[in-house]
Short mmCIF file of C-alpha atoms and ligand atoms in Angstrom, two decimals:
data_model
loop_
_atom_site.label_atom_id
_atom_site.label_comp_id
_atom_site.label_asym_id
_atom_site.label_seq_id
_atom_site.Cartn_x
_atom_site.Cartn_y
_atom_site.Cartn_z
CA UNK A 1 0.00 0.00 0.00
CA UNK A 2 3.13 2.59 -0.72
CA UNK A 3 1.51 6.23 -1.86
CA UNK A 4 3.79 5.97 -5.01
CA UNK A 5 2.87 8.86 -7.33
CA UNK A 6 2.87 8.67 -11.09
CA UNK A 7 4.59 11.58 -12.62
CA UNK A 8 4.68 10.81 -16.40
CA UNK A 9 4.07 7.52 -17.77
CA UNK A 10 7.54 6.71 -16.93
CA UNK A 11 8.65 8.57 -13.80
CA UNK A 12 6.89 7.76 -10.34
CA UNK A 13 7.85 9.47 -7.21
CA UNK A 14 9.19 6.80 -4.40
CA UNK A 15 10.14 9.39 -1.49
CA UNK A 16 9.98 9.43 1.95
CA UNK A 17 8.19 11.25 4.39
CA UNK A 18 10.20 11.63 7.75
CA UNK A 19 7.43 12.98 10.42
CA UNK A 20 9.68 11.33 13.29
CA UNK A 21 13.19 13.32 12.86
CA UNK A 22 13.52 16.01 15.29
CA UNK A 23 16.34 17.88 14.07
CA UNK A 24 17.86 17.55 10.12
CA UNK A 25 21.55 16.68 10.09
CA UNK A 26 21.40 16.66 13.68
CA UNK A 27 20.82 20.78 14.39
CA UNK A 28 17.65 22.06 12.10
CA UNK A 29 14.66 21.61 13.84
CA UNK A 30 11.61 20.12 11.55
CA UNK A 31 8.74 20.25 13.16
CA UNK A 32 6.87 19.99 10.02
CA UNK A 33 8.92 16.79 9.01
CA UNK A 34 10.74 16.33 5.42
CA UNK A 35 10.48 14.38 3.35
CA UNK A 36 13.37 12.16 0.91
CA UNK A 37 12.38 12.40 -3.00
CA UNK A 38 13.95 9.61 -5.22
CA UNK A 39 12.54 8.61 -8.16
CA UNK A 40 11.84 5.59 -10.20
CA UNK A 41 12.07 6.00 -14.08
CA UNK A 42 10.73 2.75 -16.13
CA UNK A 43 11.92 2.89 -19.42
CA UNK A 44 13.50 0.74 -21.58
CA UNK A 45 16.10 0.47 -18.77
CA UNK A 46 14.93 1.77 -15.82
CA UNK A 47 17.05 4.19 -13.48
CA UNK A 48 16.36 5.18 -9.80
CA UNK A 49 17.14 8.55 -9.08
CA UNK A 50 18.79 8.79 -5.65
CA UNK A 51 18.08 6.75 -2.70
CA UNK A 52 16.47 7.92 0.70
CA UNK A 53 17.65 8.26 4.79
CA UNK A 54 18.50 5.04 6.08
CA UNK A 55 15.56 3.85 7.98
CA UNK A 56 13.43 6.52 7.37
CA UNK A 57 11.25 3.55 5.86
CA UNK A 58 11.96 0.02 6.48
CA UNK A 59 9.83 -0.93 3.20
CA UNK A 60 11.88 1.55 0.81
CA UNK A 61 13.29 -0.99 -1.21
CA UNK A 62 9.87 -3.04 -0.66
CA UNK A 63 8.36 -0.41 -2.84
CA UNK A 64 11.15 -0.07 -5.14
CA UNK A 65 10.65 -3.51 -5.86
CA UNK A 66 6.57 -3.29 -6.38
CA UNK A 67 6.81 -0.50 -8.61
CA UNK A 68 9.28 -2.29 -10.44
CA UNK A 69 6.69 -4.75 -11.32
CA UNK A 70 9.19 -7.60 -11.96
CA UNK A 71 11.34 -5.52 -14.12
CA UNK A 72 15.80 -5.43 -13.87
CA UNK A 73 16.55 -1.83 -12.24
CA UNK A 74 19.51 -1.29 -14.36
CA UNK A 75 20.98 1.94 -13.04
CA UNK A 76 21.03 4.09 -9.52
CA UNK A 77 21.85 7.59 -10.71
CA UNK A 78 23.40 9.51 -7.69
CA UNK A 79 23.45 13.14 -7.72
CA UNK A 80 24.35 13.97 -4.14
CA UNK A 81 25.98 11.74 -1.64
CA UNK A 82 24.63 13.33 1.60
CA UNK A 83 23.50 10.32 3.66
CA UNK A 84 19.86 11.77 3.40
CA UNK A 85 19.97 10.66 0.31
CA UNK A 86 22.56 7.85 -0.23
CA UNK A 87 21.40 6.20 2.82
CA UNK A 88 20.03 3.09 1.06
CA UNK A 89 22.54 2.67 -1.30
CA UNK A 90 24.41 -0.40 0.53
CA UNK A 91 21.05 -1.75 0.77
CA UNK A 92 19.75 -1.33 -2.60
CA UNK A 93 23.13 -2.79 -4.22
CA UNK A 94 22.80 -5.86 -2.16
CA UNK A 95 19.19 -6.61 -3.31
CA UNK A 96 20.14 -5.32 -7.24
CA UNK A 97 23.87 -6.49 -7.24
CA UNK A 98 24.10 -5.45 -10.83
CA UNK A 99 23.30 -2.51 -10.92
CA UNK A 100 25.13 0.15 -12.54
CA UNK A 101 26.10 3.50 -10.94
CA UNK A 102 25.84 6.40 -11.75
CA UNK A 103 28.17 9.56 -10.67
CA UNK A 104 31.53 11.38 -11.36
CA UNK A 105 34.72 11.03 -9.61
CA UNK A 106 33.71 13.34 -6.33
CA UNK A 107 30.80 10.60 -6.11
CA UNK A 108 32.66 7.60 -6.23
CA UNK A 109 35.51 9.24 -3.73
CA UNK A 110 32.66 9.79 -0.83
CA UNK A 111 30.76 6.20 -2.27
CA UNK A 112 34.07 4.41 -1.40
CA UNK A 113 34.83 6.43 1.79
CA UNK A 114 31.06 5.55 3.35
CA UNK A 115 30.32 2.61 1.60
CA UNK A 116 33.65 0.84 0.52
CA UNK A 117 34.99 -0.10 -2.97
CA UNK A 118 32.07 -1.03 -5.22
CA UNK A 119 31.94 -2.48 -9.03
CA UNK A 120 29.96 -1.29 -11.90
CA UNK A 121 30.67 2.24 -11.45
CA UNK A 122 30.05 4.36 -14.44
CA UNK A 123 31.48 7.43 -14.24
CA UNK A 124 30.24 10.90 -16.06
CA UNK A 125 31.40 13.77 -17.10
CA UNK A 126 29.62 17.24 -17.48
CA UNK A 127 27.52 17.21 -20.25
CA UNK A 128 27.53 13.45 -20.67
CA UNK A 129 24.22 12.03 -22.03
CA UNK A 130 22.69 8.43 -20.30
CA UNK A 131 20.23 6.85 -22.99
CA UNK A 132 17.31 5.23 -21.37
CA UNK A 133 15.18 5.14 -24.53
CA UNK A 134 12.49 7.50 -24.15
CA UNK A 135 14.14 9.38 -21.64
CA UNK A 136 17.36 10.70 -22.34
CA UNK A 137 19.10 12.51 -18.92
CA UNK A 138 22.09 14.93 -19.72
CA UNK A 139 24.29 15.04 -16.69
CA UNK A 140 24.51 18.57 -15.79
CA UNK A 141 27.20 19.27 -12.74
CA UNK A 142 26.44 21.98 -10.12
CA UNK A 143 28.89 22.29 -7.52
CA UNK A 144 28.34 23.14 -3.82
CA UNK A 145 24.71 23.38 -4.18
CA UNK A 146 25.40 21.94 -1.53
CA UNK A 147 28.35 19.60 -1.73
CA UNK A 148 31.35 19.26 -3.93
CA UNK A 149 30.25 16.11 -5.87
CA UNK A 150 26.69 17.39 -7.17
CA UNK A 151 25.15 17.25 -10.07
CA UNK A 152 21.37 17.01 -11.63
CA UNK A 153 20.30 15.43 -14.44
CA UNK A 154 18.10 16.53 -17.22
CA UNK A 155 15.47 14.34 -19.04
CA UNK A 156 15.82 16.09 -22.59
CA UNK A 157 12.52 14.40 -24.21
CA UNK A 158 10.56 15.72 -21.37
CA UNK A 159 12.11 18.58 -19.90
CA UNK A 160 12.39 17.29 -16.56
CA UNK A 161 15.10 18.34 -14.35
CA UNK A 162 16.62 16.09 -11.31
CA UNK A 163 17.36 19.14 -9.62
CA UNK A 164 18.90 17.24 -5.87
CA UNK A 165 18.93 19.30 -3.08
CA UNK A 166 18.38 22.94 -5.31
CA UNK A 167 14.47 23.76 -5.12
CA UNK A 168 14.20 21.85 -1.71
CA UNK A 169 12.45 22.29 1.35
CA UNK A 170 11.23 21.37 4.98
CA UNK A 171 8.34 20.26 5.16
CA UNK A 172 6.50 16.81 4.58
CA UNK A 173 4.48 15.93 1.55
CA UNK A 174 0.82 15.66 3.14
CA UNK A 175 -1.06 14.50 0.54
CA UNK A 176 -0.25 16.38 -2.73
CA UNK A 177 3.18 15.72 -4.34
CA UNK A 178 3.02 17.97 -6.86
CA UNK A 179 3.00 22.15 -6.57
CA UNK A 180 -0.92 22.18 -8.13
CA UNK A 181 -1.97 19.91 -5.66
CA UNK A 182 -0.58 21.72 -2.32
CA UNK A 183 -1.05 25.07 -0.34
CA UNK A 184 2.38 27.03 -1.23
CA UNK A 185 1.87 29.28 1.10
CA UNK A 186 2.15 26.53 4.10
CA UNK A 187 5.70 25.64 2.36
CA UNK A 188 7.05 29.08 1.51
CA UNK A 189 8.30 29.84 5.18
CA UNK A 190 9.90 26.45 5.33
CA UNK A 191 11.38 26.44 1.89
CA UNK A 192 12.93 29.76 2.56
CA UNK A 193 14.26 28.42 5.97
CA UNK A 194 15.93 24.96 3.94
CA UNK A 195 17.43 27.59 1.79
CA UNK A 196 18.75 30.22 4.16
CA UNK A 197 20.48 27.31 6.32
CA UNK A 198 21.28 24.52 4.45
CA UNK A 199 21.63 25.84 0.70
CA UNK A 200 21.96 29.63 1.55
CA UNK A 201 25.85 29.18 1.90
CA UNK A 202 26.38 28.62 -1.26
CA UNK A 203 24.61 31.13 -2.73
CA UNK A 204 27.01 32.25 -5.37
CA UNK A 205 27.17 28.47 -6.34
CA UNK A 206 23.73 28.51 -7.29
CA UNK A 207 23.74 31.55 -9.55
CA UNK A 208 26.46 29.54 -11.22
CA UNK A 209 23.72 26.47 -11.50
CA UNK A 210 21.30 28.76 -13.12
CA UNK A 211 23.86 30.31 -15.52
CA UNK A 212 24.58 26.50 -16.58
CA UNK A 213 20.90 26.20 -17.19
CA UNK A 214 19.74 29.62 -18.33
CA UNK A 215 18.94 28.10 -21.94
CA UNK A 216 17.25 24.60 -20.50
CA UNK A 217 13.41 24.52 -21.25
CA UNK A 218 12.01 23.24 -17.72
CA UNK A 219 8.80 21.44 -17.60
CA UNK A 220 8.89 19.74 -14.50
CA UNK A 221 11.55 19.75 -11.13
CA UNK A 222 12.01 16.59 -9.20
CA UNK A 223 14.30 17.98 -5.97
CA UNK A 224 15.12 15.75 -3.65
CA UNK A 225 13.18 17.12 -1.03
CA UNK A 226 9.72 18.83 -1.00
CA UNK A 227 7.28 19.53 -3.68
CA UNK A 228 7.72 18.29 -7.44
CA UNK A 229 6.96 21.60 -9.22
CA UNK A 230 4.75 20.41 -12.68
CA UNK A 231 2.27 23.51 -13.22
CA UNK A 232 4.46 26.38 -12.29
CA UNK A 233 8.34 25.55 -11.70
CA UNK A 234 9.25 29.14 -12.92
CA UNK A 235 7.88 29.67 -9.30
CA UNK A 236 10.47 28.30 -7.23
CA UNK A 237 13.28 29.07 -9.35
CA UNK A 238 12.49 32.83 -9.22
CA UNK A 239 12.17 32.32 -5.57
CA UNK A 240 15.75 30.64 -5.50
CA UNK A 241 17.22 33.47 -7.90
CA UNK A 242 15.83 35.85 -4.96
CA UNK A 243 17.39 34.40 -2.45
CA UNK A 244 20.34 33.36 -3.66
CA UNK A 245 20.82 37.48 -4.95
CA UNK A 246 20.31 38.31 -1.25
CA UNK A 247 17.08 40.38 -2.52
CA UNK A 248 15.17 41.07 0.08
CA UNK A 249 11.68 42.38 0.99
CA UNK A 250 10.71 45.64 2.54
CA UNK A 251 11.01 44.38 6.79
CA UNK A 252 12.95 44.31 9.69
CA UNK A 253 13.99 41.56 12.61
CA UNK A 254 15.12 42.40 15.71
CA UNK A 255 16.63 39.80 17.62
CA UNK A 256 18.59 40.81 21.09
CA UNK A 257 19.72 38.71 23.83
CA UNK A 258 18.52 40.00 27.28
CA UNK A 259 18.90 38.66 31.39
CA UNK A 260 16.85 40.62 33.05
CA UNK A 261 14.64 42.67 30.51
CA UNK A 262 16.61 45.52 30.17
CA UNK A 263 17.82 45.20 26.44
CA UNK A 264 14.53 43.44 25.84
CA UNK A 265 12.78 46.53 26.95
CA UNK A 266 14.69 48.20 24.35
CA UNK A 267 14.09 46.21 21.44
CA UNK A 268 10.39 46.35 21.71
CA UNK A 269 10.99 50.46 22.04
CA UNK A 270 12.51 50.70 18.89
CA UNK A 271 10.42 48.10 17.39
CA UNK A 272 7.86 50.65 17.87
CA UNK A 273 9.86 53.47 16.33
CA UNK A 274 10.35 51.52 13.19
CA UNK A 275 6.34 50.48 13.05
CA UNK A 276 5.85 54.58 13.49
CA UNK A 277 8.36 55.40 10.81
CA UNK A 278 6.43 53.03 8.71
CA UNK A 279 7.41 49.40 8.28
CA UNK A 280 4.90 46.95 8.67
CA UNK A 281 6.63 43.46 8.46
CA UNK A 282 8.83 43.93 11.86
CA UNK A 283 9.10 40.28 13.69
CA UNK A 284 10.92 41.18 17.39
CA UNK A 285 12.67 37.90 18.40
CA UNK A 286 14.66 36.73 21.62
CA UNK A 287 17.99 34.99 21.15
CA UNK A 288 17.65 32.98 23.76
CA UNK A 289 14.01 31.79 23.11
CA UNK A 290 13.71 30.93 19.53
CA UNK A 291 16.37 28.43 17.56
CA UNK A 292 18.93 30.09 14.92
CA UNK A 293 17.17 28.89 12.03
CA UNK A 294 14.59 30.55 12.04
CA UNK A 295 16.70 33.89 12.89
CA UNK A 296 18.42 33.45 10.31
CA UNK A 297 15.45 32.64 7.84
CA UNK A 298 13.97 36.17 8.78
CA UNK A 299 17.01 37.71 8.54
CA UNK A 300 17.40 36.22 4.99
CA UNK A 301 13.71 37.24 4.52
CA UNK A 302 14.13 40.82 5.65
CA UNK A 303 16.21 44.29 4.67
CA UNK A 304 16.76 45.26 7.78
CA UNK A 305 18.35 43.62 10.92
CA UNK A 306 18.83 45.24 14.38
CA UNK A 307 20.71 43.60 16.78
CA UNK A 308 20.83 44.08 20.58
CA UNK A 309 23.28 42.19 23.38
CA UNK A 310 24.06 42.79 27.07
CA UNK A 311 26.93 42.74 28.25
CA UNK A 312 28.01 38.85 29.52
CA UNK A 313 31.44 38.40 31.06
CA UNK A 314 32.93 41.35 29.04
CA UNK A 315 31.41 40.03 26.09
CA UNK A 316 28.15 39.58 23.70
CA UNK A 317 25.78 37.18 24.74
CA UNK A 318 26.74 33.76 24.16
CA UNK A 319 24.19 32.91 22.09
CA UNK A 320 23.99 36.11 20.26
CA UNK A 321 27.82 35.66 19.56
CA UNK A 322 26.78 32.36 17.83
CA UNK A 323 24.52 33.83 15.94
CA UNK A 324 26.57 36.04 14.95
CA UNK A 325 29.36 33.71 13.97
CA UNK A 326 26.86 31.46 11.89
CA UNK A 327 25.98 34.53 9.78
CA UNK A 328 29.44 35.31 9.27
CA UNK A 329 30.35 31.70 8.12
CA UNK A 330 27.08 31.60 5.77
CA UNK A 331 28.63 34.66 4.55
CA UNK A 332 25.19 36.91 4.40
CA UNK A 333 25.39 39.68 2.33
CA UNK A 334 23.26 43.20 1.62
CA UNK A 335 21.70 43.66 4.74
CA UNK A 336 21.05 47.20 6.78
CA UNK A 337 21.74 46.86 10.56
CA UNK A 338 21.37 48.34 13.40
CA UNK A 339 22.93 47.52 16.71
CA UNK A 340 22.20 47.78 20.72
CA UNK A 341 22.55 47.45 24.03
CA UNK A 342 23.19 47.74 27.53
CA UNK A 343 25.53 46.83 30.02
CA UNK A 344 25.91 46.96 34.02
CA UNK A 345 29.80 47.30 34.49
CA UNK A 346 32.19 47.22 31.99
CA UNK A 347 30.42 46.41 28.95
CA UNK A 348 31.07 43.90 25.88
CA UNK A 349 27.97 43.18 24.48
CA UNK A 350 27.81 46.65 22.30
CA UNK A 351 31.46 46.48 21.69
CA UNK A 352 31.52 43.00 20.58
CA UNK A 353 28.60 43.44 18.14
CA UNK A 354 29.95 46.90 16.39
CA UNK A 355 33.77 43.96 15.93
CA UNK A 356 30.83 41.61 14.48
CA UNK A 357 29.69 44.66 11.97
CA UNK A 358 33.13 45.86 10.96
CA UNK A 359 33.84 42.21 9.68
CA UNK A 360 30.63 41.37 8.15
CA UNK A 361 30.42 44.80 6.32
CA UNK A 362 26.86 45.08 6.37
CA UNK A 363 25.29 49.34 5.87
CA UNK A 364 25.32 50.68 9.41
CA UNK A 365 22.14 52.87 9.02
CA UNK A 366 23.38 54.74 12.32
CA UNK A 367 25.46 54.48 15.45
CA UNK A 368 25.10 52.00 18.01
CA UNK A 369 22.95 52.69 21.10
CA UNK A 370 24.16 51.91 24.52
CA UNK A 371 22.74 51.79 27.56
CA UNK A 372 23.71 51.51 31.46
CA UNK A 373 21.72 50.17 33.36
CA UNK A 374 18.18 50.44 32.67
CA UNK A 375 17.05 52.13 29.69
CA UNK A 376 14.68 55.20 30.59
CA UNK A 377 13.44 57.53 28.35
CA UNK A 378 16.44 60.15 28.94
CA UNK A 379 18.79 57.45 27.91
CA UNK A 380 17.09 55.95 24.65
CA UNK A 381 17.40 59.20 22.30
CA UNK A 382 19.53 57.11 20.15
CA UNK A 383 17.18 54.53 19.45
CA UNK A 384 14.86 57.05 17.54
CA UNK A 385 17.56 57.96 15.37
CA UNK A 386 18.64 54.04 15.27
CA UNK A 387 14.66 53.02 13.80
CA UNK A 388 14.25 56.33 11.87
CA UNK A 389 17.08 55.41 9.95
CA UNK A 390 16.49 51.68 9.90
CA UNK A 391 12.93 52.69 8.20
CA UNK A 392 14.23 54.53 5.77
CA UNK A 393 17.26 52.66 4.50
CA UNK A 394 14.30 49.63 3.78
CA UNK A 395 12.18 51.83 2.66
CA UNK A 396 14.66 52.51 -0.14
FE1 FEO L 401 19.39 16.83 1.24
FE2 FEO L 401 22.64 18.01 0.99
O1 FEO L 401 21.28 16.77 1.38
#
């Protein structure tokens, strides 16, 4: 009783939905699950395209072998190695010991180092055609997006595009596969948070995947996780050309990291300053409270970022500091930010913040607001100038 879905006469959809995974690789939370896309193509030789997580689902290869219907699966075409989706690859070569694989060199390299020497390896090369019959996949490599060794495939007859972990998302396929059968606007949150922290590193990668592709006539997307995009795939890849251009919307988070209320106080005050001066999408988040990813999907989401810290042992806020360090790693780009404060004695969290802003190089829309001790109305003058300027610079 697998939920198999047929795509074209040829190509069926044999993912995975994982609703019991708490955290993807072992840090994202997913509380709306994920799900694992491979897919089965029956042709005149017929190709699966990418495995699943092992043990996601214990009757994977179960179903593999029903919708095979008694058939030879004569290739596994790998396009990313990440265990999420080369999990069943041991598994699947011991049940279809002839099977030939497909990947290039980087593929084999990390199929060795996980899974051990293996035979019948058949090795591509950018550009390199596989016939199938009907379908015909040209081998199209896309580094980093999002490791070193992948690569999509694209189904010339049909102008379908194996697109791996590019036009991905959180979120489990509940019901509808395909992007005419679902509720976007459930995904778009999620999509834009698989993007920002898994994908969104490799941003510059990605413009070089669309480049590569800028004169492919796309029908249909099959990522490897989320929605298969039939009716509208121009959708998600303007989406993905957004966000991988840094272009943002017209918003600002705050996000500050408070003990006792003080700098928290603060951030709602010039919260308010920005809604006066204008802005409408404003989210107000504490560090402390609510898990990086979704920080960092905001911040992705929005023009403007304001950032607040107390002081903690001469320093930022520990968790504000890593926060800061993951945005600096991801490498964010073309943001407007503000920054603030307070401290008690000797101060750090201001200080540490403004180090944060000098190596980042984001627009400083104004100059950093500190307070000592708590922040009355005769101290806070500069956080009026701080949101004034924080309006206008996304109002832009
Ligand atoms: Fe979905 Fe990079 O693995």
């Amino acid at each position: 009783m697998y939920c198999r879905q047929k795509i074209t006469e040829r190509l069926f959809w044999t993912g995975v939905n994982d609703r019991r995974k708490e955290l993807f690789e072992n840090i994202w939370p997913i509380p709306y699950g994920v799900s694992y896309n491979s897919y089965l193509i029956k042709d005149d030789k017929c190709a699966l395209m990418d495995t699943v997580e092992t043990g996601s689902d214990r009757y994977y290869l179960d179903w593999i072998e029903e919708c095979l219907d008694g058939r030879e699966l004569d290739y596994l075409v790998i396009h990313h190695m990440e265990l999420d989706h080369a999990g069943e690859i041991e598994n699947l070569i011991a049940r279809y010991p002839d099977v030939k694989i497909i990947g290039n060199s980087k593929t084999f390299k990390v199929l060795d180092a996980y899974f051990g020497k293996r035979d019948n390896l058949c090795e591509v090369k950018d550009g390199d055609m596989l016939d199938l019959g009907y379908h015909k996949l040209k081998f199209v490599f896309t580094p980093w997006v999002h490791w070193p060794e992948t690569m999509m495939s694209y189904d010339i007859t049909d102008g379908i595009l194996f697109s791996g972990d590019a036009f991905g998302m959180f979120g489990t396929l509940d019901g509808g596969v395909f992007d005419d059968q679902v509720d976007f606007s459930f995904y778009e949150d999620e999509m834009r948070r698989y993007y920002s922290n898994i994908v969104g590193k490799y941003s510059s990668m990605v413009q070089k995947a669309f480049a590569k592709l800028a004169d492919v006539n796309i029908n249909t997307i099959c990522p490897l996780h989320g929605i298969v995009w039939r009716k509208n795939p121009s959708k998600v890849i303007s989406l993905y050309d957004k966000w991988s251009r840094y272009e943002a919307e017209e918003g600002v988070v705050v996000i500050y990291a408070s003990m006792y209320g003080n700098t928290a106080q603060m951030a709602d005050y010039i919260a308010h300053q920005v809604s006066k001066a204008g802005v409408q999408k404003i989210r107000v988040y504490d560090v402390s409270k609510t898990h990086m990813s979704y920080l960092i999907n905001d911040i992705w989401r929005y023009k403007g970022v304001i950032l607040g810290s107390c002081a903690y042992n001469m320093q930022m806020f520990p968790l504000m500091e890593s926060l800061t360090r993951e945005l600096e790693h991801m490498g964010v780009k073309n943001k407007n930010l503000g920054i603030f404060g307070t401290y008690s004695w000797n101060g750090g969290g201001v200080k540490n913040l403004k180090e944060f802003a000098s190596r980042i190089g984001w627009h400083m829309v104004a100059d950093p607001v500190e307070v000592h001790g708590r922040p009355t109305q005769e101290k806070i003058a500069g956080c009026d100038i701080l949101a004034q300027a924080m309006a206008e610079a996304v109002k832009k």
